[in-house]
Short mmCIF file of C-alpha atoms in Angstrom, two decimals:
data_model
loop_
_atom_site.label_atom_id
_atom_site.label_comp_id
_atom_site.label_asym_id
_atom_site.label_seq_id
_atom_site.Cartn_x
_atom_site.Cartn_y
_atom_site.Cartn_z
CA MET A 1 -107.20 59.01 87.57
CA THR A 2 -103.21 59.81 88.17
CA SER A 3 -101.44 61.64 85.48
CA PHE A 4 -97.33 61.15 84.64
CA SER A 5 -94.82 61.06 86.17
CA PRO A 6 -92.59 64.58 85.69
CA ARG A 7 -90.29 63.15 83.72
CA ILE A 8 -92.85 61.72 81.18
CA ALA A 9 -95.04 65.07 80.93
CA ASN A 10 -91.35 66.51 80.70
CA LEU A 11 -90.60 64.32 77.88
CA VAL A 12 -94.18 64.93 76.12
CA ASN A 13 -93.89 68.95 76.62
CA GLN A 14 -89.70 68.93 74.70
CA ALA A 15 -91.06 66.02 71.75
CA THR A 16 -94.21 68.07 71.61
CA ASP A 17 -92.20 71.51 70.72
CA VAL A 18 -89.60 69.59 68.14
CA CYS A 19 -93.26 67.90 66.45
CA ARG A 20 -94.43 71.39 66.09
CA GLN A 21 -94.03 71.51 62.32
CA LYS A 22 -95.07 68.30 61.59
CA SER A 23 -98.52 66.87 60.41
CA GLU A 24 -100.60 64.93 62.40
CA ALA A 25 -100.27 61.68 59.43
CA GLU A 26 -96.34 61.93 59.66
CA LEU A 27 -96.30 61.63 63.64
CA ILE A 28 -98.51 58.68 63.30
CA ASP A 29 -96.02 57.45 61.01
CA THR A 30 -93.54 57.77 63.15
CA ALA A 31 -94.85 56.68 66.53
CA THR A 32 -95.82 53.52 64.26
CA LYS A 33 -92.31 52.93 63.42
CA THR A 34 -91.17 53.41 66.96
CA VAL A 35 -93.44 51.38 68.37
CA GLN A 36 -92.34 48.60 66.10
CA CYS A 37 -88.91 48.68 67.05
CA LEU A 38 -90.09 47.92 70.44
CA LEU A 39 -92.39 45.20 69.62
CA THR A 40 -90.43 43.28 67.08
CA SER A 41 -86.65 42.69 66.51
CA LYS A 42 -86.12 43.06 62.70
CA ALA A 43 -86.84 47.40 63.26
CA ALA A 44 -84.26 48.96 64.65
CA TYR A 45 -85.08 52.16 65.90
CA SER A 46 -82.44 55.13 64.09
CA GLU A 47 -82.01 58.72 64.24
CA SER A 48 -83.54 59.15 61.40
CA LEU A 49 -86.96 58.18 62.15
CA CYS A 50 -87.01 61.06 64.82
CA THR A 51 -85.11 62.42 67.77
CA ASN A 52 -84.59 60.51 70.62
CA ILE A 53 -86.18 62.84 72.68
CA VAL A 54 -89.48 62.35 70.03
CA ALA A 55 -89.12 58.39 70.56
CA GLU A 56 -88.05 58.12 74.32
CA ALA A 57 -91.49 60.38 74.76
CA ILE A 58 -93.71 57.98 72.44
CA TRP A 59 -91.57 54.82 74.17
CA SER A 60 -92.70 56.17 78.00
CA VAL A 61 -95.91 57.12 77.05
CA LEU A 62 -97.39 54.27 75.08
CA ILE A 63 -95.12 51.72 77.85
CA GLU A 64 -96.94 53.67 80.65
CA ALA A 65 -100.37 53.37 79.49
CA ALA A 66 -100.04 49.83 78.32
CA LYS A 67 -98.78 48.87 81.85
CA ARG A 68 -101.32 51.03 83.73
CA ASN A 69 -104.34 49.77 80.82
CA LEU A 70 -105.39 53.12 79.87
CA SER A 71 -107.92 53.67 78.25
CA GLU A 72 -108.07 56.15 75.11
CA GLU A 73 -109.97 58.53 77.31
CA ASP A 74 -107.35 58.42 80.06
CA LEU A 75 -104.32 58.46 77.81
CA THR A 76 -106.16 61.73 76.23
CA THR A 77 -106.45 63.60 79.54
CA ASN A 78 -102.77 63.48 80.48
CA LEU A 79 -101.81 64.43 77.31
CA PRO A 80 -101.35 67.95 76.20
CA PRO A 81 -104.85 68.97 74.13
CA SER A 82 -104.64 70.48 70.97
CA SER A 83 -101.38 68.43 70.15
CA THR A 84 -100.20 66.69 67.11
CA LEU A 85 -98.25 64.76 68.82
CA SER A 86 -101.03 63.80 71.31
CA SER A 87 -103.04 62.73 68.37
CA ALA A 88 -100.70 60.21 67.04
CA LEU A 89 -100.35 59.06 70.16
CA ILE A 90 -103.51 58.15 71.18
CA HIS A 91 -103.99 56.50 67.74
CA THR A 92 -101.03 54.18 68.15
CA TYR A 93 -101.66 53.41 71.65
CA LYS A 94 -105.62 52.60 70.44
CA GLU A 95 -103.55 50.30 67.24
CA TYR A 96 -100.75 48.73 69.59
CA ARG A 97 -102.20 49.04 73.04
CA LYS A 98 -103.16 45.43 72.99
CA GLN A 99 -99.63 44.17 71.72
CA LEU A 100 -98.02 46.24 74.13
CA ARG A 101 -99.41 44.73 77.28
CA SER A 102 -98.72 41.00 75.63
CA LEU A 103 -94.99 42.72 75.63
CA LEU A 104 -95.34 44.03 79.33
CA GLU A 105 -96.75 40.36 80.37
CA SER A 106 -93.94 38.46 78.76
CA ILE A 107 -91.32 40.47 80.81
CA GLY A 108 -90.65 38.66 83.61
CA TRP A 109 -88.77 39.20 87.12
CA ARG A 110 -88.53 37.10 89.97
CA PRO A 111 -86.46 37.61 93.84
CA ASP A 112 -83.10 35.75 93.57
CA GLN A 113 -83.46 32.02 94.95
CA VAL A 114 -82.07 30.59 97.96
CA ILE A 115 -79.90 27.53 96.36
CA ASP A 116 -77.99 26.87 99.99
CA VAL A 117 -77.45 27.43 103.35
CA ASP A 118 -74.13 27.55 105.34
CA TRP A 119 -73.52 28.52 109.21
CA LYS A 120 -71.30 28.20 111.60
CA MET A 121 -71.16 29.10 115.35
CA THR A 122 -69.29 31.18 116.89
CA TYR A 123 -68.81 33.55 119.96
CA GLN A 124 -68.66 37.07 120.52
CA ALA A 125 -65.35 38.12 122.08
CA GLU A 126 -66.22 42.38 122.27
CA SER A 127 -69.12 44.11 122.78
CA ASN A 128 -71.04 47.24 123.76
CA LEU A 129 -72.55 45.47 126.51
CA LYS A 130 -70.49 43.69 128.21
CA SER A 131 -73.09 41.34 129.17
CA LYS A 132 -72.71 39.89 125.35
CA ILE A 133 -68.92 38.74 125.73
CA GLY A 134 -69.10 35.32 125.40
CA SER A 135 -72.35 34.67 124.15
CA PRO A 136 -72.63 32.31 121.05
CA VAL A 137 -73.47 33.96 117.69
CA CYS A 138 -74.50 32.34 114.35
CA ASP A 139 -72.94 33.02 111.32
CA ILE A 140 -75.71 32.48 108.27
CA ASP A 141 -74.15 32.80 104.63
CA LEU A 142 -77.34 32.25 102.20
CA LYS A 143 -76.17 31.13 98.23
CA THR A 144 -78.49 32.40 95.91
CA ILE A 145 -78.82 32.35 92.27
CA ALA A 146 -80.55 35.31 90.15
CA THR A 147 -83.23 34.71 87.68
CA ASP A 148 -81.35 34.28 84.28
CA SER A 149 -77.86 33.65 85.70
CA THR A 150 -75.59 30.58 86.41
CA GLU A 151 -73.07 32.77 88.70
CA LEU A 152 -73.89 32.59 92.62
CA SER A 153 -74.12 35.22 95.14
CA LYS A 154 -74.01 35.47 98.63
CA VAL A 155 -75.93 36.90 101.45
CA SER A 156 -74.45 36.66 104.75
CA PHE A 157 -75.68 37.89 108.14
CA GLN A 158 -74.73 37.33 111.70
CA CYS A 159 -77.71 36.82 114.94
CA SER A 160 -77.74 36.21 118.15
CA ALA A 161 -79.92 33.16 119.65
CA GLU A 162 -82.52 35.59 120.11
CA GLN A 163 -82.42 36.88 116.87
CA LEU A 164 -82.38 32.87 115.69
CA GLN A 165 -85.21 31.66 117.12
CA ASP A 166 -87.10 34.78 115.85
CA LEU A 167 -85.99 34.21 112.72
CA VAL A 168 -86.71 30.51 112.72
CA TRP A 169 -90.50 31.58 114.01
CA LYS A 170 -90.63 33.89 110.88
CA LEU A 171 -90.01 31.27 108.45
CA LYS A 172 -92.20 28.62 110.55
CA GLU A 173 -95.23 31.34 110.04
CA ALA A 174 -94.40 31.74 106.55
CA ASN A 175 -94.44 27.86 105.84
CA LYS A 176 -97.73 27.44 107.04
CA ALA A 177 -99.31 30.20 105.11
CA VAL A 178 -97.34 29.03 101.65
CA GLU A 179 -98.82 25.45 103.38
CA ARG A 180 -102.36 27.20 103.86
CA ALA A 181 -102.49 28.82 100.70
CA SER A 182 -101.71 26.13 98.40
CA LYS A 183 -104.65 23.50 99.91
#
């Protein structure tokens, strides 16, 4: 079982210091309202609810725990012992674990998609290696589009005939692997 990152551990320690005078019931209420800010668009975070440090600690711990799908016992071992904030975080995690996991599953990321390829052949006029002067070079432009975007971006590179053969070979290998996996 790995512990939280040093950043999250530091946030929890700072938040624990800030919350020393609060009761467990107050902290459970604060943690619940803070999590609801994540889960619903109706509840908006306000510093009148809690300080930014406390809110960031609550969000960081609960999201990281949900991301790792920690059990309550695992979460307990990652939090400072005998802390009212720790007790409130465990209580809130137990109550909102499934909703937090659903929220995380709804967040998608995909790499940019290649939508077009342009190429042209040029000849190398200069080189550090005298034998490469005058050899053909392929300029390749990949036009890509990011997920949830309408703007095109371009990835450009050059390759020699040998590098182009390697690239084509690797693309054919990838294509065969995808075909085998889809059967």
